[in-house]
Each structure stands twice: as C-alpha cells, then as structure tokens.
Amino acid sequence: MKLYIVKGETPGRELVVDKAEFTIGREVDNDFVISEVGVSRRHCRLSLVGGEWLIEDCHSVNGILVNGQKVDGGIILRPNDEITVFSHVFRFLPDADTAASDPRRSSSRSLAMVVPPELNAQTTANIIRPNADKANEAPKEARRTAIGPAAIVKLIVLAIILAAAAYLGYKLLQTDAQPPADPETTAARQETTTPDSGARTALLPETAVTGLAAKPVQDSGEDTPAVDTPPTTTEADTPTTAPAMFADNTSRPPPRRPASFTIVVRSEPPGAEVFVDKNSYGAAPAVVPDLPPGRHLLELQLDGYEDVSRQLQIPEDNTSKPFAMHLRAGTVLLTSNPPGAGVWHGRQFYGITPLLLKNLPEGQYDFSLHGPGCEPHKVTATVSRAKGEVITADLKSTLGSIAVTSRPPGCRVYLDGIFKGVTSDDKGELLLTDLAAGPATMKVEHPSGVFASGPITITKGTTLERNATLWVPTHSLTLIDGKKIVGLLLEQNEHGDVVLEDRNRRAERFLKPQITDIRALSNEEITDFFKNADKDSEKNAPDSAMELSRRDDFSLSTPALLQELKRLTIQDFNEMYKGKQILLTGQTTLRQQQKGDKTPAMLYFGHQICARLALGTSAEDWEHISAAAKNNAPISVRGICDGIKDKAVILDRCTIVP
C-alpha cells in the first residue's frame, strides 16, 4: 500500500507502507510525523484487516476526513480515497491485489456506516449483500459493521439487556404459575412472625420477610393470609446497583477530572519569563495554577535566547522536564568554573562570568578570564550570524587546602600564628580551604596548652593532609587497689572496659571489674599535671629518661633548623619549638667534654645551635662523637628545645642516637 502526499510539507512524495499497521501523529514514535500544533500525538492509525485497509481516528482533537467527510471510529478505505489530517492530504493507493476488490464496495461501505449497531452481524450482512453467498460473505460484512470499539461495546450491552429481559420474563411467569397457598401452611408460617415465637423466626430468611412486607395486600373486606411467593421487585425496592448491570455502558458519565490543574514550568538555563495564553507568570521555574483542561499556548522569553513556543495539552503533557533555550545567532555566552571571573578583551573589561555578549561584530575575539585565586585563562570566541556559541572555562586554582586531624579532638589550629579554627569534637577533623600556596608553619594546640607545630608546604590546587597527635591526659582512673592512673583515653566499650595511654605512649587495657571510678580531667587539671611532671623531671633522672622516651615532636637537619631561625622571630620560634623533643642530625663544629658533676658536655652545630648532653655521658658515646668528627660524618642527638638564648638554639638533656 502507498500513501501519496497531495498537500503538506513534501507534496508529491509517496509513502510505501510495508507493514500491517501505520500511524500518523505529532510524536516522534509515529511512522509518519507531522510537527504541527493541530495534530495530536497519536492522530490516526491505518491497519490491514482481512486484506483491506482500515483507517481509525485515535481520539484526536481535530479528527480526520475521508473524501471531505469526518470519520467517527473507523472506515474501510477504497482506491484513490483522500485522507485529510489537519493541513496534510494523502491519497490512498492500494496494492494490485487489494485494489481488485468487489465493485459494490462503495454501496456496502455507505450502508455499513448507517446500520444501527444493535443489529447482529449476520442480519447486517444479509442487508448489505443480499445476493452474495452467505457462507463466504457474512464474516467479511460483519467485520465492516463492527467498525470501531464503540460498536462492539454497544453489541455487548445489547446482549446483556436481552439476557436480563429473558430472565425477568421467566421469573414473572414462574410467579403467575404458583398455586394458592394452603391456609394451614400459611397460618403456620404466620406464627413464625409473631413475637411469641422468637425461637422459630430464624426459619424464615430475612430476605423473605422483607419480600412479604413489601408485597401489597388487596382489601377484600376480610383477612387475607399472606402467600409465600417470591417477592416482586419494585422500583423503590431495587438496590441502586442492580440497574447498573443492565444499563448501557455508553450512557455512563466519564470519570470526573479536576476542574483545573497546576503545572510548574522550568527552563534551561533558568530565569526565562513564562507566558501561558499570553499571561505572564514570572521567571522560570514558575508555578502556573488553575489551568482548565484543554490546549494552552506556552511561551518562554529570555534575553539573548530564541523565544520558545509550545502547545500544551492539559493534563496529558508532561512539563516536569525543563524547556531548552537556544542562544540567538550572533551571541556568545562565557561561563567559568568556578564562576565570578572577570572577562577582559585586551584592556577592555566586559563583565563577570557568566556573561552574555551580544551585538558584537562578526569575527573572532580573544578573551582573558581572571578568577579570584585562579590562574588567568584565555579563550577564543567566534561571533557568527548563523548561530550562538557557549564557552566554558575551567580555571586552575592558585590556592591550596589543608585537612587537619587531631588527637584528641577539639584542638585549635593556627597557621603562621593566625587562628584558623577548631577540630571537630567527634572525629577531630578540620578542613582549611583557599590558602595561599607556599611554605607556612602550622600549630595544633589543645585547650590545656599542649601543642604541636611544624613547617608545612601548601601546594596549589591540592589538599595537604596533616595528623597532629598530642599526648594529653584526658581521664583519671581509680583501680580497686586504690591506685590512680592518668592517661589519654583511647577506647571505652559498652562493657565498661577502657584503654589508656600513658606518657610514654604505652597503651594498657583495664577491665570493668578492676575499675572503681573513671572521670574526665578538666583543662586546669591537665595543665597542673604537666607542671608537676616537669618539676619531677628536674629532680629525678629516671623521670627525665622517661620524658625523653616519648615520640619526637620534630625531626630536623641542621640546615632546616637554621632556616627556621631565619624565617621566624624569636618569640614565634620559642612558641613553636620550646619544650618540644627534637631529633637533630648534622656535623659538629666544636665539642666540649663534661667538666665535673655540674657542667655537661656540649656539642656545637655551627655558632647558632648548641646541644647540651645529659650528665653522665658514657665514654662510648664520646668515642662515637670523636670518630664522627674525624671522618666529617653527621651524628644525631635527641633533646628538649630550651628556646633561643644569646642568639643560639639550645637543646637540653641530649642523648646520642647511634
């Protein structure tokens, strides 16, 4: 079969239909698409039925015409029929085997359109083709009369009505043939309805009682006994749902729909002004309330973009997706990530991204984008009268970030002496962003005054991760033997068991039965603990050894420590390094042995670094020092920084690290 386009976008074109079903409509999934507002999404369908082509209107808004006559439901096509779908006209050209059909088709089709649907298929076939062989032609004509789903529904309803009428006639005949009731039997049944025979009332069904009460009784001047006959159904007694079984389904009102609808109109990019039926509803996303069912004209307008116009069918059309806006020809949209970059063309400043450029002469333009904390970025835009252009620039940051994790949590973080924030109370985490790239000094301080600090290097465009572990006694534990233990709480489970870390960074687990009391220390108690510990370390050498066994706060070479001396002031240096344990590695320039019991041995690493060895340095350690000096080899010492004195860094109570 072929469809010849008489009128439309491509007149003279022939559409070859090589399948049993062919659809025409506005949606792209149709076999032939007509992108016009007057065409429904699924407008009509052509189907091959029994060797003949049937055209059906798919409940379109504007309908279809065949030879100028509107089609309700469907109709069989014949050669050279003209089909009108809104502004398009098609001519039906069947194949050779289909075209060679009965010449009486025209009369039979016209009759098929006027035959009442209540007639059955066989009777219709006899009326349309009286001289044909019924065994061969009746099925074919029955298909013609059953055109459209409405006719099928009517036939089914008619069959139901006839069956219901037959059933009611049968019941009426049965009631008229019922013999008169025996008086004794009737009296016995009447007794079941008296109040004195409450136990026997159950023998009579409730429906029978209702039927007897509803049965009219003729007034003949004497008491007439009730007759046990099936109740006659009256209009008043009939349940409201009973007639619905026999009613014509086509007469039922359609399901009620809301009187109005509310839609939300979105645009991409956002901000387009929304008009529905020429009424403005503001910038998208816009809420459009109280729209009645039917077709509505939607328009969107945005400066620098082409206007958008759509026909909406309410409530079927889906408006959840944003309507795409397209740039007008000759416009350029500059965007940057991150936004807010300044746009320059030579020495001329145009604005801040996102920036829409219009009314520029045709040609190429070189723009430079300068974002805060970002490297300059150059782009080339082409202004064309044929189309618009969108350019997105990904700017590279010149800033860096630091992710700080402290243990214990709740510590203050300083960067080059400037307070930056406090680590979280749960995980001890803090993220510092938008930091200038380069070297810096970071300090992490507990509220009790205990801190750790050190040099860092911030790299642009990256996040530096740093962990600060401070040994701070957070809890005091009392055991059943009365012994008290102060340490850093590492773990406490649901059973009451705890894990404490002492000052020497040794962790120990205590079970619930061993513990009589556990409490958190205040910041004042923590400060007092360190003061007392420092006094004990000065009086007792073993305590000093225990102090030195802790983990190094800094591990530096001699050049690195000298660089810190140049970079920091004396106050900042003492704040960062004084009281910290430092592992120092370098070549000695001068060595002094211990003199007596009060003057310790001293090692000089240049004239600005002095390491005082602990009293009682062994002969083996001094031999190691001498051998390293003779061979110009570096040595490592570990000690506590005593700050800057007389323009030199003093490391006290040092030990030799082999």
XYZ file of C-alpha atoms in Angstrom:
658
model
C 0.000 0.000 0.000
C 1.105 3.561 -0.695
C 0.070 6.998 0.549
C 0.582 9.807 -1.973
C 1.060 13.226 -0.299
C -1.231 15.635 -2.128
C -0.750 18.515 0.301
C 1.765 19.058 3.094
C 5.438 19.733 3.717
C 6.592 17.367 0.906
C 3.815 17.249 -1.750
C 4.299 14.623 -4.453
C 6.066 12.197 -2.131
C 4.885 8.584 -1.939
C 4.949 6.758 1.387
C 5.398 2.988 0.959
C 3.650 1.086 3.768
C 5.113 -2.416 4.067
C 3.662 -3.448 7.443
C 0.203 -4.225 8.813
C -0.110 -1.037 10.895
C 0.839 2.556 10.100
C 0.412 5.520 12.467
C 0.369 9.282 11.861
C 0.833 11.868 14.637
C 2.955 14.563 16.282
C 5.135 12.287 18.464
C 8.421 11.013 17.039
C 7.476 7.342 17.590
C 4.831 7.530 14.795
C 5.526 6.085 11.369
C 4.851 9.499 9.785
C 5.417 12.582 11.935
C 3.591 15.895 11.370
C 5.090 18.549 13.672
C 2.096 20.877 13.793
C 0.108 22.130 16.775
C -3.181 20.942 15.253
C -2.004 17.322 15.057
C -2.432 15.092 18.113
C 0.396 12.998 19.496
C -1.213 9.812 18.052
C -3.664 11.163 15.460
C -4.811 8.164 13.368
C -3.928 4.569 12.543
C -4.150 2.517 9.313
C -4.486 -1.257 9.799
C -4.582 -4.169 7.350
C -7.682 -6.249 8.291
C -8.675 -9.247 6.172
C -6.919 -7.926 3.080
C -8.495 -4.458 3.376
C -7.138 -1.252 4.905
C -8.992 0.260 7.826
C -8.336 3.855 8.990
C -9.223 4.779 12.596
C -9.277 8.097 14.415
C -7.198 7.718 17.612
C -9.347 10.182 19.592
C -7.581 13.156 18.021
C -8.635 16.730 18.732
C -9.245 17.831 15.123
C -10.243 14.408 13.731
C -9.701 13.019 10.218
C -11.620 13.405 6.943
C -12.072 10.827 4.159
C -13.199 12.456 0.922
C -14.250 15.505 2.935
C -16.404 13.532 5.428
C -15.419 13.316 9.080
C -14.761 9.775 10.294
C -16.120 8.663 13.673
C -14.366 5.500 14.802
C -13.043 3.854 11.613
C -13.776 3.174 7.941
C -12.557 0.828 5.189
C -10.567 2.670 2.524
C -11.013 2.263 -1.188
C -8.641 3.233 -4.017
C -7.977 6.954 -4.509
C -9.676 7.924 -1.236
C -8.310 11.253 0.037
C -7.417 11.351 3.729
C -7.144 14.760 5.446
C -5.047 15.031 8.634
C -5.145 18.706 9.688
C -3.177 20.520 6.918
C -1.957 17.321 5.204
C -3.890 15.466 2.461
C -2.991 11.887 1.461
C -4.308 9.764 -1.441
C -4.795 6.066 -0.690
C -3.136 3.846 -3.335
C -3.628 0.133 -2.505
C -1.588 -2.703 -3.901
C -2.755 -4.513 -7.034
C -4.341 -7.432 -5.138
C -6.154 -5.085 -2.757
C -7.387 -2.739 -5.499
C -9.062 -5.604 -7.420
C -11.939 -5.838 -4.971
C -15.742 -6.029 -5.320
C -17.138 -3.079 -7.371
C -20.054 -2.896 -4.935
C -17.749 -1.794 -2.119
C -18.960 1.792 -2.247
C -22.561 0.865 -1.538
C -21.658 -1.620 1.139
C -19.405 0.917 2.905
C -22.083 3.581 2.952
C -24.586 1.088 4.359
C -22.090 -0.039 6.968
C -21.896 3.492 8.270
C -25.683 3.848 8.818
C -26.683 0.360 10.032
C -27.654 0.558 13.745
C -25.103 -1.210 15.947
C -27.879 -3.047 17.800
C -28.352 -5.435 14.818
C -26.297 -8.578 14.955
C -23.566 -9.282 12.451
C -25.493 -11.878 10.426
C -28.522 -9.641 9.858
C -26.305 -6.743 8.800
C -24.506 -8.925 6.302
C -27.833 -10.019 4.734
C -28.967 -6.411 4.346
C -25.764 -5.191 2.751
C -25.129 -8.069 0.360
C -28.443 -9.883 -0.251
C -27.343 -11.720 -3.410
C -23.976 -12.953 -2.181
C -23.193 -16.331 -0.825
C -23.749 -16.016 2.952
C -21.202 -18.626 3.864
C -18.441 -16.628 2.159
C -19.555 -13.001 2.587
C -21.132 -12.845 6.081
C -17.837 -12.783 8.050
C -16.489 -10.048 5.798
C -19.558 -7.817 6.188
C -19.655 -8.495 9.938
C -16.183 -7.016 10.210
C -17.398 -3.891 8.398
C -20.360 -3.374 10.696
C -18.177 -3.910 13.782
C -16.004 -0.955 12.879
C -14.715 0.847 15.940
C -14.680 -0.086 19.643
C -17.948 1.802 20.322
C -19.976 -0.581 18.108
C -18.500 -3.612 19.882
C -19.408 -2.174 23.277
C -22.979 -1.494 22.116
C -23.400 -5.094 20.889
C -22.203 -6.451 24.216
C -24.581 -4.155 26.107
C -27.457 -5.213 23.850
C -26.761 -8.895 24.567
C -26.745 -8.199 28.316
C -30.074 -6.334 28.090
C -31.687 -9.184 26.143
C -30.443 -11.756 28.651
C -31.727 -9.671 31.555
C -35.155 -9.278 29.890
C -35.397 -13.031 29.342
C -34.519 -13.694 32.991
C -37.141 -11.249 34.292
C -39.824 -12.738 31.973
C -39.035 -16.201 33.262
C -39.363 -15.073 36.885
C -42.702 -13.364 36.200
C -44.113 -16.481 34.511
C -42.971 -18.606 37.420
C -44.759 -16.314 39.887
C -48.045 -16.402 37.921
C -47.997 -20.230 37.766
C -47.546 -20.650 41.528
C -50.640 -22.443 43.108
C -52.512 -20.788 46.011
C -51.036 -21.448 49.377
C -52.608 -23.863 51.866
C -54.319 -21.871 54.705
C -52.880 -24.158 57.375
C -49.422 -23.854 55.950
C -49.828 -20.118 55.684
C -51.030 -19.872 59.288
C -48.043 -21.873 60.445
C -45.739 -19.538 58.598
C -47.508 -16.542 60.048
C -46.730 -17.898 63.515
C -43.053 -17.586 62.775
C -43.501 -13.828 62.516
C -45.294 -13.390 65.841
C -43.384 -12.051 68.858
C -44.219 -15.167 70.931
C -42.267 -17.495 68.661
C -38.881 -15.834 68.754
C -37.059 -19.163 68.519
C -38.801 -20.017 65.224
C -38.241 -16.729 63.442
C -34.891 -17.942 62.269
C -36.663 -20.459 59.978
C -37.729 -17.590 57.698
C -34.885 -15.812 55.939
C -34.594 -12.094 56.378
C -34.975 -11.545 52.630
C -38.282 -13.417 52.650
C -39.554 -11.258 55.497
C -38.604 -8.155 53.569
C -40.352 -9.501 50.458
C -43.559 -10.300 52.397
C -43.608 -6.866 53.961
C -43.228 -5.255 50.595
C -45.971 -7.412 48.941
C -49.198 -5.354 48.514
C -52.364 -6.909 50.024
C -55.782 -6.387 48.397
C -58.530 -5.124 50.679
C -61.465 -7.612 50.199
C -63.187 -6.949 53.475
C -61.688 -9.954 55.219
C -58.275 -11.017 56.452
C -56.271 -12.377 53.590
C -53.492 -14.739 54.576
C -50.014 -13.971 53.356
C -48.806 -16.017 50.432
C -45.239 -17.362 50.445
C -44.298 -16.265 46.956
C -41.090 -14.767 45.702
C -41.174 -11.006 46.287
C -41.932 -8.840 43.287
C -39.136 -6.388 42.757
C -40.347 -2.822 42.543
C -38.501 0.281 41.506
C -38.358 1.541 45.067
C -37.071 -1.767 46.465
C -34.460 -2.412 43.812
C -30.881 -1.834 45.064
C -29.155 1.108 43.486
C -26.512 -1.169 41.997
C -28.933 -3.575 40.304
C -29.862 -1.436 37.231
C -26.183 -0.807 36.550
C -25.903 -4.456 35.421
C -28.273 -3.846 32.523
C -27.596 -0.193 31.747
C -25.914 0.849 28.539
C -22.259 1.409 29.418
C -22.009 4.156 26.802
C -24.515 6.242 28.774
C -22.328 6.347 31.868
C -20.693 9.731 32.505
C -16.910 9.782 32.048
C -14.725 9.761 35.184
C -14.652 13.133 36.818
C -11.468 15.086 36.363
C -10.288 18.060 38.358
C -11.807 21.303 37.166
C -8.324 22.846 36.917
C -4.671 21.864 37.058
C -1.418 23.372 38.351
C 1.853 22.961 36.484
C 5.458 24.062 37.083
C 7.338 25.407 34.057
C 11.159 25.221 34.089
C 13.703 26.492 31.606
C 17.334 25.655 30.878
C 19.013 27.969 31.659
C 16.661 29.147 34.420
C 15.213 32.643 34.532
C 13.136 32.729 31.338
C 9.873 34.672 31.611
C 6.882 32.317 31.341
C 3.692 33.184 29.440
C 0.652 30.892 29.254
C -2.133 32.038 26.948
C -0.401 35.451 26.789
C -0.497 35.840 30.615
C 2.837 36.322 32.431
C 3.671 34.056 35.389
C 7.157 35.361 36.223
C 10.605 33.831 35.785
C 11.145 30.084 35.472
C 10.773 27.950 37.463
C 7.232 29.378 37.583
C 4.047 27.911 39.051
C 1.024 28.177 36.751
C -2.191 27.454 38.714
C -5.843 26.962 37.752
C -5.383 25.755 34.168
C -8.576 24.199 32.743
C -8.277 21.018 30.670
C -7.528 21.528 27.012
C -4.916 23.170 24.824
C -2.858 26.112 26.048
C -0.142 28.224 24.426
C 3.151 28.260 26.379
C 5.823 30.871 25.599
C 9.245 31.440 27.190
C 11.385 34.536 26.660
C 14.966 35.160 27.842
C 17.328 37.940 26.825
C 19.854 36.679 24.277
C 17.918 33.469 23.606
C 15.384 32.488 20.984
C 11.757 32.515 22.118
C 10.192 29.132 22.808
C 6.563 28.461 21.869
C 4.764 25.204 22.635
C 1.194 23.918 22.619
C 0.357 22.181 25.900
C -2.390 19.601 26.200
C -3.602 19.664 29.803
C -3.494 17.291 31.617
C -1.639 14.873 29.311
C 1.540 16.842 28.521
C 4.468 16.325 30.880
C 6.079 19.613 31.997
C 8.485 18.127 34.573
C 11.474 18.463 32.234
C 12.899 21.950 31.631
C 12.399 23.566 28.236
C 15.739 24.066 26.481
C 16.541 27.637 25.425
C 18.853 28.208 22.455
C 21.138 31.190 22.018
C 20.269 33.701 19.344
C 22.599 33.934 16.384
C 25.460 36.347 16.942
C 25.582 35.925 20.752
C 28.317 34.389 22.932
C 27.837 33.032 26.467
C 31.002 32.887 28.573
C 30.933 30.748 31.734
C 33.671 29.692 34.129
C 34.196 27.077 36.786
C 34.254 28.471 39.429
C 32.036 31.391 38.367
C 32.754 35.047 39.107
C 35.767 35.502 36.829
C 36.403 38.866 35.206
C 36.309 38.905 31.389
C 38.830 41.104 29.569
C 39.435 41.757 25.877
C 42.783 43.451 25.787
C 42.410 46.376 28.191
C 38.631 46.475 27.935
C 36.644 44.920 30.796
C 33.374 43.265 29.732
C 31.955 41.871 32.982
C 31.814 38.870 35.333
C 31.049 35.283 34.325
C 28.514 34.005 33.474
C 28.466 36.753 30.839
C 26.244 37.055 27.743
C 27.860 39.018 24.920
C 25.636 40.327 22.134
C 25.649 42.953 19.403
C 29.311 42.230 18.615
C 30.531 42.413 15.011
C 31.226 39.090 13.343
C 34.687 37.646 13.825
C 36.980 36.039 16.403
C 37.702 37.525 19.823
C 40.389 36.577 22.342
C 39.196 36.924 25.925
C 41.152 36.561 29.171
C 39.374 35.299 32.301
C 40.734 36.238 35.723
C 39.108 34.495 38.694
C 39.879 35.168 42.358
C 42.570 32.739 43.489
C 42.847 31.294 39.977
C 45.364 31.438 37.176
C 44.481 33.592 34.127
C 42.729 31.633 31.390
C 42.470 32.578 27.709
C 39.606 31.584 25.394
C 38.733 32.368 21.766
C 35.111 33.079 20.827
C 33.626 33.264 17.329
C 30.724 35.629 16.692
C 28.577 34.312 13.836
C 25.256 35.473 12.432
C 24.370 31.842 11.820
C 24.382 30.585 15.428
C 25.263 31.373 19.047
C 28.193 29.920 20.968
C 28.665 28.756 24.574
C 32.197 28.696 26.017
C 33.012 27.207 29.434
C 36.437 27.752 31.004
C 37.789 25.555 33.805
C 40.011 27.811 35.874
C 43.018 26.394 37.713
C 43.268 27.455 41.323
C 46.380 29.080 42.751
C 45.194 28.222 46.271
C 45.533 25.069 48.315
C 43.823 23.323 51.201
C 44.827 21.548 54.395
C 42.917 18.685 56.033
C 43.891 18.590 59.718
C 43.130 15.671 62.049
C 43.968 15.990 65.737
C 44.058 13.538 68.600
C 42.489 14.321 70.954
C 39.739 16.274 69.144
C 38.740 19.832 69.947
C 42.178 21.375 69.294
C 42.783 24.882 67.981
C 44.639 25.223 64.653
C 46.938 28.154 63.827
C 48.612 28.936 60.520
C 51.596 31.315 60.747
C 50.271 32.436 64.117
C 46.740 33.175 62.791
C 43.836 31.250 64.301
C 42.017 29.204 61.613
C 39.528 27.042 63.505
C 38.928 24.143 65.914
C 38.922 20.440 65.042
C 35.556 18.734 65.444
C 34.578 17.207 68.782
C 33.695 13.809 67.299
C 36.427 12.954 64.773
C 38.870 15.808 65.367
C 38.779 16.954 61.731
C 39.103 20.433 60.196
C 39.374 21.449 56.526
C 41.102 24.731 55.700
C 40.489 25.983 52.150
C 41.526 28.882 49.919
C 45.031 29.094 51.353
C 47.890 30.797 49.543
C 50.397 28.316 48.147
C 53.857 28.214 49.689
C 55.642 27.394 52.982
C 53.883 28.006 56.293
C 54.017 26.985 59.945
C 51.073 25.104 61.417
C 50.346 24.797 65.118
C 47.763 22.478 66.724
C 47.039 23.329 70.354
C 44.922 21.597 72.984
C 42.832 23.819 75.300
C 45.130 22.790 78.148
C 48.064 24.467 76.399
C 49.751 21.347 74.993
C 50.557 21.879 71.316
C 52.471 20.517 68.355
C 53.757 22.598 65.472
C 55.912 22.298 62.418
C 56.618 23.606 58.917
C 54.336 22.658 56.010
C 54.221 23.454 52.291
C 50.873 24.276 50.709
C 50.600 23.242 47.065
C 48.171 24.986 44.731
C 45.197 23.013 43.583
C 45.743 20.176 46.099
C 44.739 19.279 49.647
C 47.506 18.650 52.152
C 46.692 16.121 54.884
C 48.268 16.507 58.319
C 47.715 14.497 61.501
C 48.583 16.029 64.886
C 48.833 13.548 67.765
C 49.123 15.216 71.157
C 49.618 13.238 74.293
C 47.167 14.830 76.684
C 45.927 13.101 79.857
C 42.183 13.203 79.338
C 40.978 10.832 82.099
C 41.830 9.732 85.610
C 41.290 6.072 86.504
C 40.970 4.652 90.024
C 41.539 0.899 90.430
C 40.154 -1.385 93.151
C 43.516 -1.374 94.951
C 43.330 2.442 95.250
C 45.942 3.142 92.577
C 45.245 6.140 90.332
C 46.307 6.221 86.685
C 46.206 9.296 84.477
C 46.387 8.936 80.728
C 44.893 9.500 77.307
C 41.626 7.612 76.791
C 41.876 5.642 73.556
C 38.870 3.341 73.868
C 35.850 2.634 76.068
C 33.468 -0.152 75.066
C 29.899 -0.966 76.087
C 31.098 -3.369 78.798
C 32.943 -0.602 80.654
C 36.463 -1.712 79.652
C 38.875 1.131 78.838
C 42.242 1.568 77.134
C 44.563 4.294 78.485
C 47.854 5.512 77.007
C 50.464 6.749 79.480
C 53.042 9.488 78.984
C 55.487 7.036 77.441
C 52.883 6.221 74.743
C 52.278 2.749 76.142
C 48.647 1.630 75.916
C 47.095 -0.643 78.546
C 43.613 -2.147 78.810
C 41.701 -2.131 82.124
C 38.633 -4.332 82.578
C 35.442 -3.191 84.253
C 35.953 -5.329 87.430
C 39.343 -3.620 88.001
C 37.874 -0.091 87.900
C 36.126 1.677 90.739
C 35.966 5.163 89.179
C 36.780 6.945 85.913
C 36.393 10.656 85.228
C 37.429 13.218 82.630
C 40.092 15.780 83.554
C 39.471 19.499 83.176
C 41.858 21.707 81.233
C 43.157 23.152 84.512
C 43.923 19.669 85.844
C 45.753 18.810 82.620
C 47.871 21.970 82.896
C 48.721 21.169 86.537
C 49.678 17.633 85.559
C 52.293 18.863 83.086
C 53.668 21.403 85.563
C 54.137 18.735 88.220
C 55.640 16.351 85.669
C 58.212 18.979 84.630
C 59.215 19.578 88.277
C 59.618 15.863 88.889
C 61.757 15.509 85.777
C 64.200 18.125 87.050
C 64.578 16.369 90.407
C 64.690 12.791 89.261
C 66.896 11.491 86.447
C 64.779 8.391 85.760
C 61.803 10.668 85.164
C 63.939 12.603 82.660
C 64.716 9.418 80.838
C 61.007 8.644 80.788
C 60.348 12.106 79.369
C 62.907 11.525 76.594
C 61.391 8.208 75.652
C 58.378 9.898 74.220
C 57.870 10.278 70.475
C 59.842 13.030 68.745
C 57.876 16.203 68.095
C 60.256 17.278 65.300
C 62.973 15.589 63.265
C 65.180 18.225 61.633
C 68.530 18.535 59.947
C 70.929 21.326 60.841
C 70.164 23.359 57.649
C 66.407 23.005 58.249
C 66.700 24.304 61.812
C 68.842 27.229 60.665
C 66.196 28.045 58.019
C 63.555 28.185 60.756
C 65.755 30.625 62.684
C 65.822 32.953 59.682
C 62.112 32.656 58.941
C 60.659 33.124 62.447
C 61.036 35.764 65.083
C 62.465 34.776 68.474
C 59.001 34.872 70.031
C 57.431 32.731 67.293
C 60.337 30.265 67.383
C 60.101 29.815 71.152
C 56.324 29.425 70.936
C 56.657 26.713 68.328
C 59.708 24.741 69.457
C 60.392 25.423 73.137
C 59.681 22.396 75.306
C 59.492 20.085 72.275
C 61.578 16.979 71.765
C 63.732 17.356 68.647
C 65.829 14.802 66.814
C 68.693 16.820 65.232
C 71.120 15.472 62.617
C 74.245 17.280 61.386
C 78.017 17.696 61.563
C 79.538 19.120 64.748
C 81.941 22.062 64.561
C 83.002 22.169 68.233
C 82.935 19.685 71.113
C 83.435 20.242 74.844
C 83.747 17.346 77.286
C 81.959 17.293 80.635
C 83.663 19.210 83.435
C 82.944 17.918 86.906
C 79.465 16.853 88.012
C 77.643 20.064 87.112
C 78.966 21.160 83.700
C 77.670 18.852 80.938
C 79.411 18.083 77.682
C 78.390 20.374 74.801
C 78.230 19.954 71.026
C 78.040 22.898 68.593
C 76.489 22.641 65.154
C 77.763 25.965 63.879
C 77.613 29.040 66.090
C 73.785 29.121 66.283
C 72.951 25.579 67.530
C 74.180 24.140 70.833
C 73.360 20.690 72.205
C 73.971 20.130 75.938
C 74.415 16.454 76.670
C 72.870 14.865 79.748
C 75.140 14.489 82.782
C 76.944 11.194 82.885
C 77.590 10.772 79.186
C 79.392 7.485 78.697
C 82.860 7.083 77.258
C 81.418 5.032 74.394
C 79.188 7.947 73.366
C 82.151 10.340 73.416
C 84.198 7.963 71.273
C 81.301 7.878 68.764
C 81.258 11.705 68.715
C 85.025 11.912 68.149
C 85.006 9.323 65.364
C 82.210 11.147 63.517
C 84.085 14.466 63.763
C 87.308 12.890 62.499
C 85.521 11.408 59.481
C 83.374 14.535 58.855
C 80.316 12.366 59.346
C 76.997 13.617 60.773
C 75.672 12.474 64.122
C 72.166 12.526 65.599
C 71.206 13.814 69.028
C 67.823 13.888 70.737
C 66.966 16.576 73.300
C 64.426 19.073 74.593
C 64.491 22.535 73.000
C 65.137 25.247 75.594
C 64.453 28.064 73.145
C 66.796 30.763 71.835
C 69.363 32.128 74.242
C 72.133 34.511 73.232
C 71.065 34.186 69.569
C 71.582 30.399 69.668
C 69.154 27.484 69.830
C 69.733 25.394 72.956
C 68.906 21.670 73.054
C 68.987 20.419 76.651
C 69.438 16.924 78.165
C 70.554 15.449 74.854
C 71.450 11.838 74.206
C 73.422 10.342 71.361
C 71.343 8.395 68.831
C 73.503 5.712 67.222
